Coordinates of C-alpha atoms in Angstrom, one line a residue:
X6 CA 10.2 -14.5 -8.9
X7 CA 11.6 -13.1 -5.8
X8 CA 11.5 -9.4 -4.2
X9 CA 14.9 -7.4 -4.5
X10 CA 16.0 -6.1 -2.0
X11 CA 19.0 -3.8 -0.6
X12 CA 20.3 -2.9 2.8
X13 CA 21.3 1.2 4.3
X14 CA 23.4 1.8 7.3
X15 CA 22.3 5.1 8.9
X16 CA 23.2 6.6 12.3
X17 CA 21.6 5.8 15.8
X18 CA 19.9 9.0 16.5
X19 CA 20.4 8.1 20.5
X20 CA 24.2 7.6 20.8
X21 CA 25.4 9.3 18.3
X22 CA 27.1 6.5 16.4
X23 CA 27.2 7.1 12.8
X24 CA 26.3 4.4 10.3
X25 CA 25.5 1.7 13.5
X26 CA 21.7 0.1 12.1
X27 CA 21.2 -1.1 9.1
X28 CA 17.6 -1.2 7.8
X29 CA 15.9 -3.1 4.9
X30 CA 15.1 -1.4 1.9
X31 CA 12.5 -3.7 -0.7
X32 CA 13.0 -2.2 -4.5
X33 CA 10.4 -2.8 -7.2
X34 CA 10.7 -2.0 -10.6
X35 CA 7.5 -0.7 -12.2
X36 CA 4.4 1.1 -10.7
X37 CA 1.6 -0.4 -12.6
X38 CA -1.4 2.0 -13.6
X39 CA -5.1 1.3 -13.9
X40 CA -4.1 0.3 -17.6
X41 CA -1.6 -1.9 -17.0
X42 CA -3.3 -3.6 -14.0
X43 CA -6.3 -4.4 -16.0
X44 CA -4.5 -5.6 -18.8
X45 CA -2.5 -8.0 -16.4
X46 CA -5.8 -9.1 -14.6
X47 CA -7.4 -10.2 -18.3
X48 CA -4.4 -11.7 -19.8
X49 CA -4.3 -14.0 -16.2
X50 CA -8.0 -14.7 -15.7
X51 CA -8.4 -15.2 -19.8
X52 CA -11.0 -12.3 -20.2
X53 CA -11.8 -8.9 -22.1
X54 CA -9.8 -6.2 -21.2
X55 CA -13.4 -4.8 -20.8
X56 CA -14.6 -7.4 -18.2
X57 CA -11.4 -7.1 -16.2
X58 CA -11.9 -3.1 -15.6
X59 CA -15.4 -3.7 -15.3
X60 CA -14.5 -6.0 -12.0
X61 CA -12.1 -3.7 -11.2
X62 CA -14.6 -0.5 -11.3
X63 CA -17.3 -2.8 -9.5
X64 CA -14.9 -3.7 -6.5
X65 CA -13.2 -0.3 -6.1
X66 CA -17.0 1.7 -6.1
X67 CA -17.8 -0.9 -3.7
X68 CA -15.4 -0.2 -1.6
X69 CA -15.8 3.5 -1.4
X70 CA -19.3 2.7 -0.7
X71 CA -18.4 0.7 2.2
X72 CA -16.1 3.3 3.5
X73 CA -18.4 6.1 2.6
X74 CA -21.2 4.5 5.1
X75 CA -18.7 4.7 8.3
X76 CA -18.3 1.3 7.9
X77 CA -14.7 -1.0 7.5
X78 CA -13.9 -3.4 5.1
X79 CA -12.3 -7.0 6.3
X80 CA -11.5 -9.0 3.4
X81 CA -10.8 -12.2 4.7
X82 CA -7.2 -13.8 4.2
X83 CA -6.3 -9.9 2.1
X84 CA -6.6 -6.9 5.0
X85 CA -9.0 -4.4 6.0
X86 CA -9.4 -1.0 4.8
X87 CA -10.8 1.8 7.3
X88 CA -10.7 5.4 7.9
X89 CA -8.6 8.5 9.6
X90 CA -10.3 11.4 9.9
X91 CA -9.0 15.0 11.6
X92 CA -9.7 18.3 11.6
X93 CA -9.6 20.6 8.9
X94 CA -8.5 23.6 10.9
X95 CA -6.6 23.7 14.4
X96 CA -9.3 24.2 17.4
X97 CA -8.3 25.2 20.8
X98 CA -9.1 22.2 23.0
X99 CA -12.6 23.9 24.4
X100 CA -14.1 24.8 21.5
X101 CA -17.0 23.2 19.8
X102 CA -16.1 21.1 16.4
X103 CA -18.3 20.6 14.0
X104 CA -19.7 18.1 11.1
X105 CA -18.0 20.4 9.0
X106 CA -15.0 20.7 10.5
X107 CA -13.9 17.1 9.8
X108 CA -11.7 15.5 6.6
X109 CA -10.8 12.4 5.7
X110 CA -6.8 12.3 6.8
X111 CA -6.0 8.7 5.4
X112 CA -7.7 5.8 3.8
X113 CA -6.3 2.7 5.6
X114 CA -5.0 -0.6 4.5
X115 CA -3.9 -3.1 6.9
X116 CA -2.3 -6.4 5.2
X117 CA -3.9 -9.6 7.2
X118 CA -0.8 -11.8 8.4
X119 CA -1.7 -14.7 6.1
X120 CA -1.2 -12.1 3.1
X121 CA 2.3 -10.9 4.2
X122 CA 3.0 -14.6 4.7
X123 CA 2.2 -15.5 1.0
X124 CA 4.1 -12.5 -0.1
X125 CA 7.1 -13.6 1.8
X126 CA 7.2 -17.0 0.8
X127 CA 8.1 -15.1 -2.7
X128 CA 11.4 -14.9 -1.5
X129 CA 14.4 -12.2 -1.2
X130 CA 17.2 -11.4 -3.3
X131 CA 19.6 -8.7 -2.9
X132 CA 19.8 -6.3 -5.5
X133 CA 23.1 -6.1 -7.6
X134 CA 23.8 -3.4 -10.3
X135 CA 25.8 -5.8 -12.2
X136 CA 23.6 -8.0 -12.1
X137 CA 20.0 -6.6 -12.4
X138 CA 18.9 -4.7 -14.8
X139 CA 18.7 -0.6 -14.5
X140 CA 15.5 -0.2 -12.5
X141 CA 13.3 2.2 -13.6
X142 CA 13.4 4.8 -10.5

């Protein structure tokens, strides 16, 4: 199964020349939930529904873990996950900051080359309307 795909012109902000770049858009169909994604992970790996959010549960605590400790996770031939923090308020640039003061701002993931590679060699197809079904959103 390939990855559809569809192209949008838009204007170069610098010169002023309207519909000039054309950028890449990738489409997907469905956003799979927690449900779905454990029912796809039993029917492939031949195991109880149960099992497979079990493993699920186990990996994704263990991960939050990980990142809970200050640490970051490199999954080897997958990505690493790490953390953003910033400050909860605005401080002016002298003033003391605090423990307190802090927040999470984004939990990271950064795709390992070898994954994007694997997920290219999927393939492309450009979407058509006539062609493809209605996608969901």
């Amino acid at each position: 199964m390939s990855i559809l795909y569809k192209t949008t012109r838009f204007a170069d902000t610098f010169s002023g020349d309207k519909e000039t770049n054309v950028r890449v858009q990738l489409l997907s169909w469905d956003t799979l939930d927690t449900k779905a994604f454990v029912e796809y992970l039993a029917f492939k790996n031949n195991i109880s529904k149960g099992d497979a959010y079990k493993n699920l549960s186990m990996i994704l605590e263990g991960i939050e873990a990980i990142l809970k400790n200050g640490n970051i996770l490199n999954l080897d031939d997958f990505g690493s996950f790490s953390l953003n923090g910033s400050f909860c308020e605005d401080k002016e640039p002298g003033e003391s900051h605090r423990a307190e003061s802090i927040e999470v701002k984004n939990v990271v993931f950064k795709a390992e080359k070898r994954l994007k590679r694997r997920i290219t060699a999927a393939g492309f197809e450009k979407y058509n309307p006539e062609r493809h079904n209605k996608r969901k959103y």
